[in-house]
Short mmCIF file of C-alpha atoms in Angstrom, two decimals:
data_model
loop_
_atom_site.label_atom_id
_atom_site.label_comp_id
_atom_site.label_asym_id
_atom_site.label_seq_id
_atom_site.Cartn_x
_atom_site.Cartn_y
_atom_site.Cartn_z
CA MET A 1 -38.14 12.46 -42.15
CA ASN A 2 -37.50 15.68 -40.24
CA GLN A 3 -38.28 16.66 -36.66
CA SER A 4 -41.60 18.32 -37.51
CA THR A 5 -43.11 15.11 -38.89
CA LEU A 6 -42.13 12.93 -35.93
CA ALA A 7 -45.16 12.55 -33.68
CA GLU A 8 -44.51 9.26 -31.91
CA PHE A 9 -42.04 6.55 -30.94
CA PHE A 10 -42.46 2.83 -30.35
CA LEU A 11 -41.24 1.28 -27.08
CA MET A 12 -40.24 -2.32 -27.76
CA GLY A 13 -40.39 -3.40 -24.12
CA PHE A 14 -39.56 -6.87 -22.85
CA SER A 15 -41.42 -9.20 -25.18
CA ASN A 16 -43.56 -9.46 -28.31
CA ASP A 17 -44.96 -12.79 -27.15
CA ARG A 18 -48.40 -12.46 -25.52
CA ASP A 19 -47.56 -14.80 -22.63
CA GLY A 20 -44.33 -12.88 -22.03
CA GLN A 21 -46.24 -9.59 -22.06
CA ILE A 22 -48.73 -10.86 -19.48
CA MET A 23 -45.89 -12.12 -17.28
CA HIS A 24 -44.17 -8.74 -17.56
CA PHE A 25 -47.42 -6.96 -16.67
CA VAL A 26 -47.97 -9.14 -13.58
CA MET A 27 -44.37 -8.77 -12.37
CA PHE A 28 -44.27 -5.00 -12.87
CA SER A 29 -47.72 -4.65 -11.25
CA PHE A 30 -46.44 -6.47 -8.16
CA ILE A 31 -43.21 -4.43 -8.04
CA TYR A 32 -45.07 -1.15 -8.56
CA LEU A 33 -47.65 -1.97 -5.89
CA ILE A 34 -44.97 -2.87 -3.31
CA ALA A 35 -42.94 0.26 -4.10
CA ILE A 36 -45.95 2.59 -3.89
CA ILE A 37 -47.30 1.01 -0.68
CA GLY A 38 -43.86 1.06 0.96
CA ASN A 39 -43.13 4.69 0.13
CA VAL A 40 -46.64 5.95 0.89
CA LEU A 41 -46.59 4.10 4.21
CA LEU A 42 -43.23 5.69 5.03
CA VAL A 43 -44.57 9.19 4.27
CA ILE A 44 -47.72 8.57 6.35
CA THR A 45 -45.66 7.16 9.23
CA VAL A 46 -43.44 10.25 9.32
CA ALA A 47 -46.40 12.62 8.98
CA LEU A 48 -48.53 11.05 11.74
CA ASN A 49 -45.84 10.54 14.38
CA CYS A 50 -44.61 13.60 16.26
CA PRO A 51 -41.36 11.92 17.44
CA LEU A 52 -40.43 11.55 13.75
CA HIS A 53 -40.88 15.26 13.04
CA THR A 54 -37.14 15.81 12.80
CA PRO A 55 -34.92 16.92 9.89
CA MET A 56 -33.71 13.37 9.19
CA TYR A 57 -37.22 11.99 8.75
CA PHE A 58 -38.41 15.11 6.93
CA PHE A 59 -35.78 14.48 4.25
CA LEU A 60 -36.61 10.76 4.28
CA ALA A 61 -40.25 11.60 3.55
CA ASN A 62 -39.07 13.80 0.66
CA LEU A 63 -36.98 10.87 -0.62
CA SER A 64 -40.06 8.63 -0.53
CA LEU A 65 -42.11 11.22 -2.44
CA SER A 66 -39.33 11.37 -5.04
CA ASP A 67 -39.30 7.56 -5.26
CA ILE A 68 -43.08 7.48 -5.82
CA CYS A 69 -42.73 9.91 -8.72
CA TYR A 70 -39.56 8.24 -10.05
CA ILE A 71 -41.04 4.76 -10.38
CA SER A 72 -44.34 6.18 -11.68
CA THR A 73 -42.49 7.78 -14.58
CA THR A 74 -41.65 4.50 -16.32
CA ILE A 75 -43.53 1.47 -14.95
CA PRO A 76 -47.21 2.43 -15.58
CA LYS A 77 -46.56 3.18 -19.26
CA SER A 78 -44.62 -0.08 -19.64
CA MET A 79 -47.47 -2.00 -17.96
CA ALA A 80 -50.02 -0.38 -20.27
CA ILE A 81 -47.95 -1.37 -23.31
CA SER A 82 -47.75 -5.00 -22.16
CA LEU A 83 -51.46 -5.16 -21.36
CA THR A 84 -52.74 -3.55 -24.58
CA ASP A 85 -49.83 -4.45 -26.92
CA ASN A 86 -49.92 -0.80 -28.05
CA LYS A 87 -46.26 0.22 -28.12
CA VAL A 88 -46.84 3.84 -29.12
CA ILE A 89 -45.52 6.67 -26.96
CA THR A 90 -46.12 10.17 -28.30
CA PHE A 91 -43.31 12.67 -28.74
CA THR A 92 -44.74 14.78 -25.90
CA GLU A 93 -44.93 11.77 -23.58
CA CYS A 94 -41.33 10.90 -24.40
CA VAL A 95 -40.18 14.44 -23.60
CA ALA A 96 -42.10 14.29 -20.31
CA GLN A 97 -40.51 10.93 -19.46
CA VAL A 98 -36.97 12.16 -20.08
CA PHE A 99 -37.58 15.34 -18.05
CA SER A 100 -39.14 13.37 -15.19
CA ILE A 101 -36.36 10.77 -15.09
CA PHE A 102 -33.69 13.48 -14.89
CA THR A 103 -35.70 15.35 -12.25
CA PHE A 104 -36.41 12.45 -9.91
CA ALA A 105 -33.07 10.66 -10.36
CA GLY A 106 -31.41 13.99 -9.60
CA SER A 107 -33.64 14.64 -6.59
CA GLU A 108 -32.76 11.17 -5.30
CA LEU A 109 -29.06 12.05 -5.32
CA ALA A 110 -29.63 15.59 -4.01
CA LEU A 111 -31.74 14.37 -1.07
CA LEU A 112 -29.22 11.63 -0.24
CA THR A 113 -26.59 14.38 -0.17
CA ILE A 114 -28.64 16.50 2.23
CA MET A 115 -29.29 13.45 4.41
CA ALA A 116 -25.52 12.81 4.61
CA TYR A 117 -25.01 16.41 5.71
CA ASP A 118 -27.79 15.94 8.30
CA ARG A 119 -25.97 12.91 9.76
CA TYR A 120 -22.68 14.85 9.75
CA VAL A 121 -24.18 17.70 11.78
CA ALA A 122 -25.99 15.30 14.15
CA ILE A 123 -22.85 13.29 14.93
CA CYS A 124 -20.07 15.87 14.63
CA HIS A 125 -21.92 18.94 15.98
CA PRO A 126 -24.74 17.54 18.15
CA LEU A 127 -25.03 20.62 20.39
CA GLN A 128 -25.57 22.88 17.37
CA TYR A 129 -27.85 20.47 15.48
CA SER A 130 -31.14 22.27 16.16
CA LEU A 131 -29.52 25.62 15.40
CA ILE A 132 -27.91 24.59 12.10
CA LEU A 133 -30.78 22.39 10.87
CA ASN A 134 -33.77 24.42 11.98
CA TRP A 135 -37.02 24.06 10.07
CA ASP A 136 -36.39 27.12 7.89
CA ALA A 137 -33.04 25.68 6.81
CA CYS A 138 -34.60 22.26 6.14
CA MET A 139 -37.38 23.77 4.01
CA GLN A 140 -34.89 25.85 2.07
CA MET A 141 -32.57 22.89 1.41
CA ALA A 142 -35.46 20.67 0.29
CA ALA A 143 -36.85 23.40 -1.99
CA ALA A 144 -33.38 24.13 -3.38
CA SER A 145 -32.79 20.44 -4.17
CA TRP A 146 -36.09 20.10 -6.04
CA LEU A 147 -35.63 23.39 -7.92
CA THR A 148 -32.02 22.62 -8.86
CA CYS A 149 -32.98 19.18 -10.16
CA MET A 150 -35.83 20.59 -12.23
CA ILE A 151 -33.54 23.20 -13.80
CA HIS A 152 -30.90 20.53 -14.46
CA ALA A 153 -33.56 18.24 -16.00
CA LEU A 154 -34.91 21.07 -18.16
CA LEU A 155 -31.45 21.88 -19.53
CA GLU A 156 -30.73 18.22 -20.31
CA THR A 157 -34.14 17.69 -21.93
CA VAL A 158 -33.91 20.79 -24.11
CA VAL A 159 -30.46 19.72 -25.34
CA ILE A 160 -31.62 16.16 -26.13
CA PHE A 161 -34.75 17.14 -28.03
CA GLN A 162 -32.86 19.50 -30.29
CA TRP A 163 -31.83 16.28 -32.05
CA LYS A 164 -33.58 15.17 -35.22
CA PHE A 165 -34.94 11.63 -35.25
CA CYS A 166 -35.06 10.22 -38.76
CA ARG A 167 -33.44 6.76 -38.58
CA SER A 168 -36.21 4.91 -36.83
CA HIS A 169 -39.12 5.29 -34.45
CA ARG A 170 -38.17 2.14 -32.52
CA ILE A 171 -36.71 2.57 -29.03
CA GLU A 172 -35.27 -0.74 -27.87
CA GLN A 173 -36.20 -0.11 -24.23
CA PHE A 174 -39.31 0.01 -21.99
CA PHE A 175 -39.07 3.81 -21.63
CA CYS A 176 -37.45 6.76 -23.43
CA GLU A 177 -33.86 6.22 -22.34
CA VAL A 178 -31.38 8.82 -23.58
CA PRO A 179 -28.73 6.43 -25.04
CA HIS A 180 -31.42 4.77 -27.16
CA LEU A 181 -32.74 8.15 -28.34
CA GLN A 182 -29.19 8.93 -29.38
CA GLU A 183 -29.04 5.71 -31.42
CA ILE A 184 -32.08 6.66 -33.52
CA SER A 185 -31.02 10.27 -34.02
CA CYS A 186 -29.60 11.39 -37.35
CA SER A 187 -28.09 14.55 -35.84
CA ASP A 188 -24.49 14.95 -34.77
CA THR A 189 -25.03 14.27 -31.07
CA ARG A 190 -21.39 14.58 -29.98
CA PRO A 191 -21.51 18.28 -28.93
CA SER A 192 -24.72 17.76 -26.95
CA GLN A 193 -23.34 14.54 -25.48
CA ILE A 194 -20.36 16.47 -24.15
CA LEU A 195 -22.67 19.15 -22.72
CA ILE A 196 -24.92 16.53 -21.09
CA PHE A 197 -21.87 14.78 -19.65
CA VAL A 198 -20.42 18.03 -18.27
CA ILE A 199 -23.72 19.12 -16.66
CA GLY A 200 -24.49 15.67 -15.28
CA SER A 201 -20.99 14.88 -14.05
CA THR A 202 -20.65 18.29 -12.38
CA PHE A 203 -23.91 17.85 -10.49
CA SER A 204 -23.09 14.24 -9.55
CA SER A 205 -19.52 15.06 -8.52
CA ILE A 206 -20.63 17.85 -6.21
CA CYS A 207 -23.24 15.61 -4.54
CA CYS A 208 -20.94 12.60 -4.20
CA GLY A 209 -18.11 14.82 -2.97
CA ILE A 210 -20.28 16.24 -0.19
CA ILE A 211 -21.42 12.72 0.79
CA PHE A 212 -17.88 11.30 0.91
CA ILE A 213 -16.54 14.29 2.87
CA SER A 214 -19.48 14.10 5.31
CA TYR A 215 -18.88 10.42 5.98
CA GLY A 216 -15.15 10.99 6.30
CA TYR A 217 -15.85 13.35 9.20
CA ILE A 218 -18.57 11.04 10.57
CA PHE A 219 -16.32 7.97 10.68
CA SER A 220 -13.53 10.02 12.24
CA ALA A 221 -15.90 11.26 14.96
CA VAL A 222 -17.45 7.84 15.61
CA LEU A 223 -14.07 6.16 16.02
CA LYS A 224 -13.31 8.62 18.83
CA ILE A 225 -16.37 7.50 20.79
CA HIS A 226 -15.20 5.19 23.59
CA SER A 227 -18.56 3.56 24.28
CA ILE A 228 -19.39 0.58 22.06
CA GLN A 229 -23.08 1.34 22.51
CA GLY A 230 -22.45 4.94 21.44
CA LYS A 231 -20.62 3.78 18.32
CA TYR A 232 -23.43 1.37 17.46
CA LYS A 233 -26.09 4.06 17.92
CA ALA A 234 -24.16 6.48 15.69
CA PHE A 235 -23.57 3.89 12.98
CA SER A 236 -27.16 2.60 13.13
CA THR A 237 -28.49 5.98 11.96
CA CYS A 238 -26.02 6.02 9.05
CA ILE A 239 -26.19 2.42 7.79
CA PRO A 240 -29.59 2.70 5.99
CA HIS A 241 -28.46 5.88 4.26
CA LEU A 242 -25.17 4.29 3.21
CA ILE A 243 -26.96 1.21 1.84
CA VAL A 244 -29.44 3.34 -0.15
CA PHE A 245 -26.66 5.60 -1.49
CA THR A 246 -24.50 2.62 -2.47
CA LEU A 247 -27.45 0.94 -4.21
CA PHE A 248 -28.30 4.05 -6.21
CA ILE A 249 -24.72 4.91 -7.19
CA SER A 250 -23.69 1.33 -8.04
CA THR A 251 -26.71 0.71 -10.29
CA THR A 252 -26.25 4.05 -12.06
CA ILE A 253 -22.51 3.47 -12.59
CA PHE A 254 -23.23 -0.04 -13.90
CA VAL A 255 -25.63 1.37 -16.49
CA TYR A 256 -23.56 4.28 -17.76
CA MET A 257 -20.02 2.86 -17.47
CA ARG A 258 -20.62 -0.41 -19.26
CA GLN A 259 -19.81 -0.73 -22.97
CA LYS A 260 -23.00 -0.19 -24.91
CA GLY A 261 -21.83 -1.93 -28.05
CA SER A 262 -21.15 -5.20 -26.26
CA SER A 263 -24.45 -5.26 -24.34
CA SER A 264 -27.30 -7.50 -25.36
CA TYR A 265 -30.90 -6.36 -25.58
CA ILE A 266 -31.79 -8.20 -22.35
CA VAL A 267 -28.79 -6.74 -20.48
CA ASP A 268 -29.88 -3.23 -21.56
CA LEU A 269 -33.40 -3.85 -20.26
CA LEU A 270 -32.28 -5.33 -16.95
CA SER A 271 -29.69 -2.61 -16.35
CA ALA A 272 -32.40 0.02 -16.89
CA VAL A 273 -34.53 -1.76 -14.29
CA PHE A 274 -31.57 -1.55 -11.88
CA TYR A 275 -31.50 2.24 -11.71
CA THR A 276 -35.16 3.13 -12.38
CA VAL A 277 -36.99 0.43 -10.41
CA LEU A 278 -34.73 -1.03 -7.70
CA PRO A 279 -33.98 2.16 -5.70
CA PRO A 280 -37.67 3.20 -5.27
CA LEU A 281 -38.57 -0.42 -4.47
CA LEU A 282 -35.81 -1.11 -1.94
CA ASN A 283 -35.41 2.29 -0.23
CA PRO A 284 -38.48 2.02 2.05
CA ILE A 285 -37.69 -1.64 2.79
CA ILE A 286 -34.11 -0.78 3.80
CA TYR A 287 -35.17 2.10 6.02
CA SER A 288 -38.02 0.10 7.58
CA PHE A 289 -35.85 -2.91 8.42
CA ARG A 290 -32.87 -0.93 9.68
CA ASN A 291 -34.61 1.83 11.66
CA LYS A 292 -36.22 0.95 15.00
CA ASP A 293 -37.97 4.33 15.30
CA ILE A 294 -39.81 3.75 12.01
CA GLN A 295 -40.64 0.16 12.98
CA LYS A 296 -42.09 1.35 16.28
CA ALA A 297 -44.07 4.14 14.63
CA MET A 298 -45.47 1.76 11.99
CA TRP A 299 -46.41 -0.72 14.71
CA ASN A 300 -48.27 2.00 16.65
CA ILE A 301 -50.14 3.11 13.53
CA GLY A 302 -51.03 -0.52 12.77
CA LYS A 303 -52.43 -0.99 16.30
CA LYS A 304 -54.51 2.19 16.01
CA TRP A 305 -55.96 1.14 12.66
CA ALA A 306 -56.64 -2.36 13.96
CA SER A 307 -58.58 -0.91 16.90
CA PHE A 308 -60.99 1.12 14.74
CA PRO A 309 -63.45 -1.75 13.99
CA SER A 310 -63.74 -2.69 17.67
CA LEU A 311 -64.44 0.95 18.56
CA LYS A 312 -67.22 1.07 15.99
CA ILE A 313 -68.82 -2.13 17.36
CA ARG A 314 -68.98 -0.62 20.83
#
């Protein structure tokens, strides 16, 4: 079978048992609902509260938008497969999934990098903060991160779908994951693998390098603060970002650094959940629990919404 005759793949998902499929559908529905509500609520909170109209929260809102798109790339299709037991994903849908995963995973890392730079400027150069991170600069950095990630995703996707798929249509995963596409390809994927690795590692190394350097300067500056309260305030704005960054990097490293040959089918599925589902699910929770400004803003919005019925009765 050559490339021209391949019109669809089959996503094997978590279970062929009907009870297992229903359980998977219910669990993913709950996870997806929580992730969407959390991220949408975070975006609304930032948009409706003037005190949160700062660069830090602007980039946080962008991160939430990326998370909404990221988790929507894989979970709805997987839920539909479990509900209908129709495992088919068309070639076009698979291409779109791969492109979207690269785009939104990349934007996650790019935005976390910008947020680290934001904290560096705020803590190390507080008097120049509004000058360095003015709204024009923020808009340009956000646009550049999205555009760069889309170009990166396009390059990766074009390289991957130059492969010919003639061994099988079965993808042993709940979405079109690149390592599994490689397994069913009958092309020599080594040259493209090297290219994908070089492009991906270059992008990741630059982002991680900026984050580590930023936090090196941040920690150095914070340790020079004599006031304990001042140190706590500085660290409190960095802790959520550090937790989110560590979560994203650790899950991604776990997936791509483990030995594929020794992994079981279940381990492959769960590790994919780690880097595609956990970050969008936990990011808004982490920022909500660790940030008093967001908690206060959400509380104020909740009180305003709760007062609407009483206003109507009057």
